[in-house]
Short mmCIF file of N, CA, C and O in Angstrom, two decimals:
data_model
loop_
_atom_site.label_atom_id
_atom_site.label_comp_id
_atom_site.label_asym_id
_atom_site.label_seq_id
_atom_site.Cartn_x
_atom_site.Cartn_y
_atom_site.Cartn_z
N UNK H 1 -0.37 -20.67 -8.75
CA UNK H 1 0.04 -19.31 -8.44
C UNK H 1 -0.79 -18.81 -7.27
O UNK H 1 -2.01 -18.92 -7.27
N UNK H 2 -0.14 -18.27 -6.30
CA UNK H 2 -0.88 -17.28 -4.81
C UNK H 2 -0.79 -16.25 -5.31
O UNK H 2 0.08 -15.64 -5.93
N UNK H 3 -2.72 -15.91 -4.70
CA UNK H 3 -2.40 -14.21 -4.84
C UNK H 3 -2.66 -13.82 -3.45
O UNK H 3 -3.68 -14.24 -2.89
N UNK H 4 -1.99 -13.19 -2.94
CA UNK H 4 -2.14 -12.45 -1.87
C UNK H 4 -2.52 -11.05 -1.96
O UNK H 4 -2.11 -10.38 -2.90
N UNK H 5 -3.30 -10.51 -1.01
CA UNK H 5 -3.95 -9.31 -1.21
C UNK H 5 -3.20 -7.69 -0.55
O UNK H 5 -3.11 -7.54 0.67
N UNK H 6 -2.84 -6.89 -1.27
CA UNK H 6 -2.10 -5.86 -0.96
C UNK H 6 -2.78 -4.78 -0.74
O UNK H 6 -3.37 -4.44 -1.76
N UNK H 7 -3.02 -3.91 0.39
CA UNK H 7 -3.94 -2.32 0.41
C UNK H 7 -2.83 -1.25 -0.73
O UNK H 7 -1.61 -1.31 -0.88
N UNK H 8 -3.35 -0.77 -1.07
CA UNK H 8 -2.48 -0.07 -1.90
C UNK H 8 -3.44 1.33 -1.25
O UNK H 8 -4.52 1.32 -0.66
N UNK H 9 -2.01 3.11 -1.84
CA UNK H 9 -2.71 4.35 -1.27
C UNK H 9 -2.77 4.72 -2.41
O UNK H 9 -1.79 5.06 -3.07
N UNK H 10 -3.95 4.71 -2.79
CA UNK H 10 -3.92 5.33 -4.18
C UNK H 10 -3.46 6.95 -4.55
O UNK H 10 -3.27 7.49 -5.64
N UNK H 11 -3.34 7.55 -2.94
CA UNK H 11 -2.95 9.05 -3.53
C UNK H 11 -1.38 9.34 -3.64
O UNK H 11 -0.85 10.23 -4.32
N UNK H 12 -0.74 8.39 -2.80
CA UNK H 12 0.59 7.66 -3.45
C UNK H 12 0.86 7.42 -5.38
O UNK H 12 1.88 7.77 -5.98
N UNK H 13 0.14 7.03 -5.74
CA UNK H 13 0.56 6.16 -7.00
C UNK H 13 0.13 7.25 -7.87
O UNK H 13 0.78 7.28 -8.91
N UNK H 14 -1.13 8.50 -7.70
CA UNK H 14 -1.72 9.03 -8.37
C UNK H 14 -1.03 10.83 -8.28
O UNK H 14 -1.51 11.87 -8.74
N UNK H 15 0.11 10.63 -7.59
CA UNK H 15 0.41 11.88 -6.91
C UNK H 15 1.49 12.26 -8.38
O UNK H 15 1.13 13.34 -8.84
N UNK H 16 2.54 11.70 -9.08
CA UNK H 16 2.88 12.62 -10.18
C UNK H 16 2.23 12.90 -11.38
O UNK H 16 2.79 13.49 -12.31
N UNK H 17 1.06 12.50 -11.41
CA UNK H 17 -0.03 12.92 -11.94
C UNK H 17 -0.89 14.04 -11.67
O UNK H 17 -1.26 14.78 -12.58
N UNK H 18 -1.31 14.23 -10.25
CA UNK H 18 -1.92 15.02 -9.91
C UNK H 18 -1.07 16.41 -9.88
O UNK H 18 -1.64 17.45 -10.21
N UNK H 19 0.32 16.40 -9.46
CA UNK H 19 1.72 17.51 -9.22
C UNK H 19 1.45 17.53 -10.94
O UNK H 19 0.64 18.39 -11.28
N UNK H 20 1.91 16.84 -11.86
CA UNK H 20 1.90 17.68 -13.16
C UNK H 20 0.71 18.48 -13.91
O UNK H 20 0.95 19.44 -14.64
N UNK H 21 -0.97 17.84 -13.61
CA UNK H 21 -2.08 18.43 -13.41
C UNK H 21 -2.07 19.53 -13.22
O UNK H 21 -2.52 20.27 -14.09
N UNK H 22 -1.62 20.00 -12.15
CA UNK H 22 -1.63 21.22 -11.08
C UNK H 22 -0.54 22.16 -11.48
O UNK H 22 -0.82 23.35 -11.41
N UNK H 23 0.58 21.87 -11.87
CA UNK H 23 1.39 22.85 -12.51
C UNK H 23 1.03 23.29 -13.90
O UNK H 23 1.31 24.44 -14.23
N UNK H 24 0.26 22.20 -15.03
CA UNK H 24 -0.82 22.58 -15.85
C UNK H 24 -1.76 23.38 -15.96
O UNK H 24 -1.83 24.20 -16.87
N UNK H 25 -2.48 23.27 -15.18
CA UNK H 25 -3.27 23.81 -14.98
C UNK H 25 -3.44 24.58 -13.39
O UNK H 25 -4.12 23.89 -12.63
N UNK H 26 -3.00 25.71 -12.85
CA UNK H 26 -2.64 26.34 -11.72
C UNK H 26 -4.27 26.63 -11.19
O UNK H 26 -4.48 26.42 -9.99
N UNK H 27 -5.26 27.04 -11.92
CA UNK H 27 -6.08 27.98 -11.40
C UNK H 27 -7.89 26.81 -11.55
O UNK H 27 -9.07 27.13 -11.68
N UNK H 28 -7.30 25.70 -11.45
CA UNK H 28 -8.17 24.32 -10.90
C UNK H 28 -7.58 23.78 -10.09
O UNK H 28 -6.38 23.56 -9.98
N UNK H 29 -8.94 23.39 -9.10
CA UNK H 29 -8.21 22.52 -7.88
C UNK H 29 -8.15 21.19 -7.96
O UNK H 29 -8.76 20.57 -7.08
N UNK H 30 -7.45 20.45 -8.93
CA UNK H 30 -7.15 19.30 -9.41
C UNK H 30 -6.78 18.27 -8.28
O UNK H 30 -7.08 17.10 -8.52
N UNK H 31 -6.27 18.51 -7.30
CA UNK H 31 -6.30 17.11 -5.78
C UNK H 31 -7.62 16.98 -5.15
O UNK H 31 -8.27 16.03 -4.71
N UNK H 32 -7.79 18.19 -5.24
CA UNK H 32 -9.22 18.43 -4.77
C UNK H 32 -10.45 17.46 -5.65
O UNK H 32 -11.25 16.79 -4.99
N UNK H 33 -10.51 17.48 -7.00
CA UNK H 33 -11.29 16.66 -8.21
C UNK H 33 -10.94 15.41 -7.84
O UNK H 33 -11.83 14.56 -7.73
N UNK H 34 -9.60 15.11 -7.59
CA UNK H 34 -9.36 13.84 -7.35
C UNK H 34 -9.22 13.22 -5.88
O UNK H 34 -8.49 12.23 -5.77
N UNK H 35 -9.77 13.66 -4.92
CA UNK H 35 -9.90 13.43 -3.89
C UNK H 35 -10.92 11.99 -3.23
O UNK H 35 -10.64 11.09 -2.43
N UNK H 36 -12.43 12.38 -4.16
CA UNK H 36 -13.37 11.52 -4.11
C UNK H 36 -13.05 10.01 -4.96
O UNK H 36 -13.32 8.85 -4.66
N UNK H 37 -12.40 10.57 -6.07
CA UNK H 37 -12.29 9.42 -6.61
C UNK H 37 -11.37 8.48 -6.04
O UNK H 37 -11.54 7.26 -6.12
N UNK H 38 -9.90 9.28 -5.20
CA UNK H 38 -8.99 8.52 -4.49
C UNK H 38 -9.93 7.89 -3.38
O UNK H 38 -10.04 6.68 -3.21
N UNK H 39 -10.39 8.54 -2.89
CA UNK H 39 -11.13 7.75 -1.27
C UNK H 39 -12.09 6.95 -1.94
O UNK H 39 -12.21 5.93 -1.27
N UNK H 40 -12.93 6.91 -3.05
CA UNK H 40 -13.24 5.51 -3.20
C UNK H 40 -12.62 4.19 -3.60
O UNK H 40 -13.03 3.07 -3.29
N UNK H 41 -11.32 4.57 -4.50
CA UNK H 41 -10.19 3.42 -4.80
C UNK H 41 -9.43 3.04 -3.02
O UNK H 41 -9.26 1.90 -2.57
N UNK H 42 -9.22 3.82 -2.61
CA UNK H 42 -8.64 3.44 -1.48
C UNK H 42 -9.60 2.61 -0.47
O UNK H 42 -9.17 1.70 0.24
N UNK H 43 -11.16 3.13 -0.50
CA UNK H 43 -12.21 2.14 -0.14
C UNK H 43 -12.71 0.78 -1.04
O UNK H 43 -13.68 0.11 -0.68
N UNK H 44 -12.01 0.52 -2.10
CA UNK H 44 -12.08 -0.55 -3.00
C UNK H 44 -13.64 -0.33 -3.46
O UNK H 44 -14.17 -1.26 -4.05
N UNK H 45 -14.08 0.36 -3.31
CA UNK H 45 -15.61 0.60 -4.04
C UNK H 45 -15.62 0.76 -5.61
O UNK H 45 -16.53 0.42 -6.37
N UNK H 46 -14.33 1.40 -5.94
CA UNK H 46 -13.87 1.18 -7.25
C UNK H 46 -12.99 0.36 -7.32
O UNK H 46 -11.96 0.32 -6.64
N UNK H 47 -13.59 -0.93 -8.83
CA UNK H 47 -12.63 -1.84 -8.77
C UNK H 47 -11.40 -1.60 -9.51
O UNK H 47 -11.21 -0.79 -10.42
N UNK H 48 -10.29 -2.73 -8.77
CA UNK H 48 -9.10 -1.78 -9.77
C UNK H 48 -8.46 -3.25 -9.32
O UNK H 48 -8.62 -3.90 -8.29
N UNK H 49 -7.48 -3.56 -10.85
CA UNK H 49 -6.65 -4.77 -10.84
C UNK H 49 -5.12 -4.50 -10.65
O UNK H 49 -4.78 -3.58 -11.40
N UNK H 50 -4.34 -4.86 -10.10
CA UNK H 50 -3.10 -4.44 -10.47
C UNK H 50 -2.23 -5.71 -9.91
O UNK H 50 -2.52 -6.08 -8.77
N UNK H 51 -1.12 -6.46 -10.65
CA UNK H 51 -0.79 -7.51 -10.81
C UNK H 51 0.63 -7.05 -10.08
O UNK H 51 1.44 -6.46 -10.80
N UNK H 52 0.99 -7.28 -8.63
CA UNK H 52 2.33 -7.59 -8.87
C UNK H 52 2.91 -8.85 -8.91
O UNK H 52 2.37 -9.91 -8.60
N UNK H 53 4.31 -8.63 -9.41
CA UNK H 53 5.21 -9.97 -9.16
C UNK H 53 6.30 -9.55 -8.43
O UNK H 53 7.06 -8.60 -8.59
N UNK H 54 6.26 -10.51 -7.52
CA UNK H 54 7.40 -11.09 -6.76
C UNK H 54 8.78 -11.42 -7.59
O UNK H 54 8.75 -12.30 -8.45
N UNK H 55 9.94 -10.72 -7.34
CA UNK H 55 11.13 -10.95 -7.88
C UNK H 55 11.53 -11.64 -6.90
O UNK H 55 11.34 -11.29 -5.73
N UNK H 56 12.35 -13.10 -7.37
CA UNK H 56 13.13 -14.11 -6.31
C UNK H 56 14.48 -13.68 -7.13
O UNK H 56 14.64 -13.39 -8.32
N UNK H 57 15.36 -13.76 -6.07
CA UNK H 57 16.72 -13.59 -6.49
C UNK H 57 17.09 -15.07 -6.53
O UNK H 57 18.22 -15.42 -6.85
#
């Protein structure tokens, strides 16, 4: 099996999370909380696994 290595945006993947957060809770700045933690996943300083597969038709 190849693994090839993918950049992923984590504020992409973390964004209907953060939109339902924020309509939750209106009067915290919830993108804002998650800002640092995105720019370190996006700097891979936090490790993070995520497996895709390749669909062959």
């Amino acid at each position: 099996m190849k693994l090839d290595n993918y950049r992923l945006n984590w504020d992409v993947i973390l964004k209907k999370e953060i939109d339902f957060l924020s309509k939750k809770y209106p009067d915290i700045d919830i993108k804002g909380s998650y800002a640092s933690v995105i720019k370190l996943l996006n700097e891979n300083k936090i490790m993070s696994r995520i497996i895709l597969r390749k669909m062959n038709s």
